[in-house]
């Protein structure tokens, strides 16, 4: 049984190809301006990596904000269900999933069977999302890994008071102009994202093992700040960015199983 | 056609056209001759009535008032004073796609985007002379504080009387006599303002109409329990026009009587949905009124809104022999006013009655009363095992609406129910 899951986010696109629960290939590329092109490209790369022809894939599920941009997918499932499924597969004790996505951040609660029982998403703005981090990194003229490296060097961190990405960006630019050390600004930026995430987590209520998925989970400084704020340990899988695509692939497999494919 | 009208709306002359009685007469003729098609005869009757009432408020010679969403309209129907509901007018503007012009007008006059867009739209409509300037502004204090502030402010700007009905939170005898006393005062103020004299029999008649309407509404709500009920939430939301402006009128009673009969007929003739939905949903607060496909999208996905909180008949029997006490009782009994447990109990009751699989709360930007206690509502529903989805959005201002994000939340919610 060969299936694939594709997660088309606003910042990156991931593909996971599964054969009987075993990962044959996983691909992460940046989405760029055209999500349709990115979806096609990522799928092609994953097929090449696994040495498979496309017609060998029996079922494909697309997820992520760009899920409509994958005409080759047989089904579309939201990232809420897919992240939940992927996280539960990686660790069956997970009951809470935190995913800071490019433009949508979410906290998902699972029951003991891995089924989504509640979720909260950020309100319709970029505050507290991966996009927010990216814009701020751009203003600081650094990249995201550099952000992660700088944050622990900060002493107190400054307060970024604006929730709005545009205003926060100009706040950051003024701080740079005032000569504020970059690490202090970075710490402030991370604190702002974490604050948003913590309030979402509190809204949905934390339970069991907490896992963080999505690209931002690779940012150790964000994870650390989140752990401190929530007062608990957060589990980060080896490749957090593909959890959505993995969940989609698992659902594809389960669906096929049910249908007897 | 709509595009043509939209083009006109920016012109200086357009507000004048709304005052031409011929427009309404023409509209009514079109409704009567079936040139305009409606899903129910009751809808056609409602539109005809609506056009008649609008004609009156745009007639410069007649006195009329602005009423806030929860003001007791029985008083005005008893006095024969036409009503202009700014919230309904805003919803209507949004459904025709005219709201942006009004919203911008209000914003340019310092009415910030934090205010409820029903009100911003109404203010913009008045400032730009599309909405008619009333003889008085009548607001009640319960539920919607925004209306009280907006009305009192507009009353000052335009130097018109502002009549406030102060509704206390406590539901006891003192509150009842306090509200009843105020209703008397409001009646005499209205007599003074409009020159219309009050007749007790007319008030009794209005309360009898309201009581008749209450019973028919209850019957309609019972008919909606049918598993294939043909009455959609979209239609139900359209009829809310009457709930905000018509209670106490003979016309509202007639419209709802017709609707009840039609629903009975359709159910009898199996002219209903052919199968029950996969998921039944309860809708809290209002939906967006500008072009959107939320309800259709839910239907497409096999989920149907089977009841709306706003259509719940919350008040008890009204007694025409004690008209003002009955109206006061209705004001005091609103389930969304006072302690949040009142609203929660009703939500739970409705969820059980309509046997829903989940509850959606459309959180309208700037509406404090409906969005204030979401956490408590969610926790209570979760205890009952009822999934709850909060959709953040705006009923009138489509600039606060992100279709893609709304769709993801709906999809995620339905996947959760599945
Ligand atoms: S939506 Fe809320 S604030 Fe706006 S008119 Fe209605 S009750 Fe008032």
XYZ file of C-alpha atoms in Angstrom, chain B residues 13-370:
358
model
C -28.700 62.656 -5.513
C -29.116 59.034 -4.522
C -30.337 59.696 -0.943
C -33.131 61.750 -2.418
C -34.340 58.820 -4.470
C -35.015 56.813 -1.336
C -37.699 59.358 -0.530
C -39.625 58.729 -3.687
C -42.754 56.808 -2.662
C -43.037 55.461 -6.168
C -39.980 53.259 -5.616
C -41.734 51.398 -2.813
C -45.064 51.255 -4.605
C -43.290 49.817 -7.611
C -41.490 47.303 -5.433
C -44.740 46.242 -3.815
C -46.394 45.852 -7.204
C -43.512 43.662 -8.318
C -43.892 41.491 -5.239
C -47.652 41.178 -5.695
C -47.430 40.323 -9.361
C -44.820 37.632 -8.679
C -42.199 39.445 -10.710
C -39.914 38.973 -7.758
C -39.707 35.392 -6.585
C -39.431 34.324 -2.976
C -39.002 30.941 -1.323
C -42.198 31.396 0.728
C -45.409 33.374 0.377
C -44.598 34.588 3.860
C -41.340 36.065 2.573
C -43.226 37.993 -0.090
C -45.644 39.280 2.550
C -42.737 40.333 4.727
C -41.047 42.183 1.858
C -44.288 43.949 1.031
C -44.693 45.003 4.637
C -41.053 46.057 4.807
C -41.451 48.250 1.745
C -44.555 49.861 3.223
C -42.781 50.626 6.480
C -39.727 51.964 4.665
C -41.909 54.202 2.555
C -43.307 55.665 5.773
C -39.949 56.400 7.374
C -38.753 58.152 4.243
C -41.888 60.260 4.070
C -40.818 63.601 5.481
C -44.271 64.458 6.734
C -44.662 61.514 9.110
C -42.988 61.263 12.481
C -40.984 58.088 13.053
C -38.297 56.782 15.408
C -35.085 54.828 15.371
C -35.290 51.835 17.690
C -32.373 49.768 18.942
C -32.444 46.006 18.395
C -34.154 45.076 21.667
C -36.441 48.065 22.212
C -40.096 47.064 22.782
C -41.684 47.786 19.422
C -45.166 47.022 20.790
C -45.284 50.604 22.088
C -44.667 52.049 18.648
C -47.127 49.782 16.900
C -49.710 50.794 19.493
C -49.080 54.457 18.730
C -48.829 53.853 14.993
C -45.330 55.333 14.834
C -43.183 53.884 12.044
C -39.904 52.285 13.053
C -36.482 52.468 11.509
C -34.106 49.819 12.804
C -30.520 50.882 12.109
C -29.199 47.358 12.719
C -31.607 45.895 10.182
C -30.766 48.683 7.745
C -27.080 47.855 8.162
C -27.708 44.158 7.516
C -29.690 45.090 4.436
C -26.959 47.423 3.188
C -24.449 44.611 3.654
C -26.604 42.095 1.811
C -26.733 44.485 -1.162
C -23.015 45.200 -0.882
C -23.454 48.894 -0.020
C -21.978 48.762 3.462
C -18.460 49.853 2.625
C -19.485 53.337 1.628
C -21.336 53.832 4.921
C -18.602 52.290 7.036
C -15.998 54.560 5.498
C -18.230 57.558 6.053
C -18.513 56.684 9.766
C -14.793 56.028 10.070
C -13.952 59.352 8.497
C -16.063 60.932 11.245
C -14.048 59.286 13.981
C -16.246 56.279 14.618
C -13.405 53.786 15.017
C -13.351 50.287 13.613
C -13.571 48.850 17.105
C -17.252 49.696 17.262
C -19.853 47.213 16.145
C -20.215 47.512 12.383
C -24.024 47.397 12.544
C -23.734 50.728 14.296
C -20.896 52.141 12.241
C -22.836 51.353 9.108
C -25.962 53.013 10.495
C -24.022 56.109 11.501
C -22.437 56.343 8.070
C -25.841 55.875 6.491
C -27.261 58.740 8.528
C -24.304 61.050 8.028
C -24.437 60.516 4.304
C -28.230 61.131 4.351
C -29.138 57.670 3.085
C -30.772 56.751 6.359
C -33.580 59.012 7.482
C -33.254 61.339 10.449
C -35.918 60.369 13.012
C -38.138 62.358 15.324
C -36.516 60.537 18.262
C -33.960 57.866 19.076
C -35.314 55.053 21.279
C -32.937 52.564 22.866
C -33.169 49.990 25.608
C -30.226 49.383 27.887
C -30.318 45.612 27.914
C -27.890 43.530 25.863
C -26.568 46.151 23.516
C -24.717 48.985 25.171
C -23.317 50.129 21.864
C -26.752 51.188 20.690
C -27.327 53.291 23.796
C -24.086 55.176 23.263
C -24.612 55.597 19.544
C -28.217 56.753 19.885
C -27.478 59.232 22.633
C -24.586 60.609 20.675
C -26.602 60.947 17.466
C -29.448 62.541 19.409
C -27.030 65.220 20.574
C -25.499 65.723 17.147
C -28.894 66.114 15.495
C -30.624 67.727 18.442
C -33.379 65.118 18.671
C -34.835 63.518 21.796
C -33.223 60.382 23.135
C -35.526 58.002 24.976
C -33.856 55.370 27.064
C -35.519 52.330 28.556
C -33.347 51.227 31.437
C -33.735 47.467 31.939
C -32.278 46.150 35.195
C -30.549 42.805 35.408
C -32.605 41.496 38.314
C -35.820 39.775 37.388
C -38.032 40.685 40.302
C -41.177 42.653 41.081
C -39.252 45.858 41.708
C -37.659 45.610 38.268
C -41.038 44.887 36.737
C -42.630 47.987 38.171
C -39.520 50.054 37.423
C -39.631 49.072 33.725
C -43.426 49.413 33.544
C -43.162 52.934 34.943
C -40.591 53.851 32.340
C -42.766 52.458 29.563
C -45.513 54.883 30.629
C -43.044 57.737 30.559
C -41.799 56.762 27.128
C -45.354 56.642 25.821
C -46.069 60.143 27.056
C -42.769 61.436 25.664
C -43.627 59.894 22.315
C -47.075 61.510 22.411
C -45.436 64.836 23.009
C -42.788 64.401 20.325
C -45.077 63.094 17.601
C -48.391 64.681 18.473
C -50.027 61.266 18.271
C -52.320 60.484 21.162
C -52.152 57.231 22.976
C -55.141 54.860 23.070
C -55.215 52.084 25.576
C -57.144 49.733 23.268
C -54.435 50.053 20.635
C -51.831 49.039 23.176
C -53.926 46.040 24.132
C -54.258 45.172 20.488
C -50.483 45.393 20.003
C -49.867 43.122 22.986
C -52.489 40.685 21.714
C -50.660 40.658 18.364
C -47.371 40.067 20.127
C -48.883 37.185 22.075
C -50.356 35.690 18.892
C -46.946 36.011 17.227
C -45.236 34.361 20.182
C -47.471 31.329 19.846
C -46.992 31.033 16.091
C -43.242 31.394 16.515
C -43.313 28.561 19.001
C -45.240 26.484 16.536
C -42.721 27.235 13.770
C -39.917 26.239 16.100
C -41.708 22.964 16.774
C -42.114 22.355 13.041
C -38.397 22.846 12.636
C -37.882 19.771 14.781
C -38.916 17.670 11.792
C -35.820 15.731 10.665
C -36.203 16.949 7.084
C -37.513 20.406 7.963
C -37.456 22.496 4.796
C -36.864 25.751 6.646
C -33.211 26.713 6.309
C -31.197 28.874 8.656
C -30.653 31.337 5.834
C -34.389 31.881 5.545
C -34.749 32.008 9.304
C -32.158 34.788 9.471
C -34.058 36.765 6.838
C -37.206 36.687 8.932
C -35.330 38.264 11.826
C -36.201 41.605 10.248
C -39.641 41.157 11.796
C -38.310 40.099 15.182
C -36.466 43.403 15.449
C -39.167 45.697 14.125
C -42.528 44.007 13.933
C -43.497 42.631 17.325
C -46.895 44.077 18.202
C -47.948 44.563 14.600
C -50.746 42.724 12.881
C -48.458 42.312 9.862
C -45.836 40.273 11.712
C -48.510 37.987 13.065
C -49.905 37.495 9.584
C -46.492 36.768 8.053
C -45.668 34.161 10.668
C -49.118 32.594 10.457
C -48.608 32.241 6.720
C -45.150 30.806 7.236
C -46.378 28.249 9.757
C -49.091 27.155 7.350
C -46.646 26.857 4.477
C -44.210 24.837 6.536
C -46.986 22.495 7.595
C -48.058 22.113 3.981
C -44.543 21.391 2.792
C -43.971 18.830 5.493
C -47.308 17.185 4.729
C -46.492 17.056 1.020
C -42.937 15.836 1.643
C -41.668 18.986 0.010
C -38.724 18.948 2.396
C -35.062 18.033 2.420
C -34.763 14.484 1.207
C -32.430 13.257 3.863
C -31.339 14.420 7.278
C -27.941 16.110 7.519
C -24.860 14.250 8.665
C -24.385 16.830 11.400
C -26.959 19.089 12.988
C -25.720 22.404 14.274
C -26.957 25.191 16.492
C -25.957 28.727 15.529
C -25.214 31.334 18.160
C -25.471 35.056 17.446
C -25.955 36.275 13.871
C -24.335 35.308 10.560
C -22.533 37.640 8.171
C -24.990 39.477 5.934
C -22.666 40.402 3.060
C -22.084 37.859 0.353
C -20.548 34.745 1.894
C -21.101 31.043 1.606
C -20.777 29.808 5.169
C -24.225 28.241 5.434
C -24.094 26.811 1.926
C -20.624 25.472 2.553
C -21.803 23.723 5.706
C -24.701 22.233 3.767
C -22.333 21.101 1.026
C -20.292 19.323 3.677
C -23.353 17.603 5.077
C -23.804 19.877 8.074
C -26.980 21.876 8.564
C -27.794 24.653 10.976
C -31.101 23.417 12.351
C -31.746 26.255 14.770
C -30.504 29.698 15.710
C -30.313 31.151 19.183
C -31.958 34.353 17.951
C -35.159 32.526 17.062
C -35.673 31.150 20.515
C -38.914 32.411 22.028
C -37.568 33.430 25.392
C -40.508 35.298 26.857
C -43.618 33.913 28.451
C -47.292 34.490 27.645
C -48.298 38.130 27.303
C -51.573 39.321 28.772
C -53.373 42.031 26.788
C -55.278 43.081 29.899
C -51.957 43.983 31.553
C -50.132 45.256 28.481
C -47.254 47.243 29.911
C -46.432 44.690 32.591
C -46.362 42.060 29.851
C -43.945 44.105 27.770
C -41.792 44.800 30.816
C -41.789 41.081 31.590
C -40.610 40.345 28.070
C -37.762 42.834 28.409
C -36.626 41.357 31.698
C -36.731 37.781 30.553
C -34.110 37.940 27.811
C -31.884 34.941 28.353
C -28.724 36.669 27.174
C -29.076 39.452 29.707
C -27.728 39.128 33.217
C -25.799 36.177 34.539
C -24.200 34.092 31.804
C -25.766 30.943 33.269
C -29.071 32.095 31.768
C -27.694 32.061 28.244
C -25.858 28.801 28.830
C -28.979 27.070 30.110
C -30.898 28.118 26.991
C -28.061 27.032 24.683
C -28.021 23.631 26.365
C -31.792 23.404 26.211
C -31.843 24.228 22.494
C -28.962 21.871 21.770
C -30.855 19.048 23.455
C -34.189 19.940 21.861
C -32.801 20.061 18.340
C -30.468 17.176 19.077
C -27.462 18.948 17.593
C -23.990 17.514 17.089
C -22.214 20.803 17.585
C -22.567 24.510 18.250
C -21.123 27.375 16.220
C -20.709 30.831 17.682
C -20.185 33.536 15.114
C -18.243 36.138 17.029
C -19.080 39.478 15.573
C -16.260 41.978 15.895
C -17.133 44.645 18.440
C -20.140 42.914 20.007
C -19.307 42.710 23.660
C -22.517 41.123 24.813
C -22.356 38.093 22.571
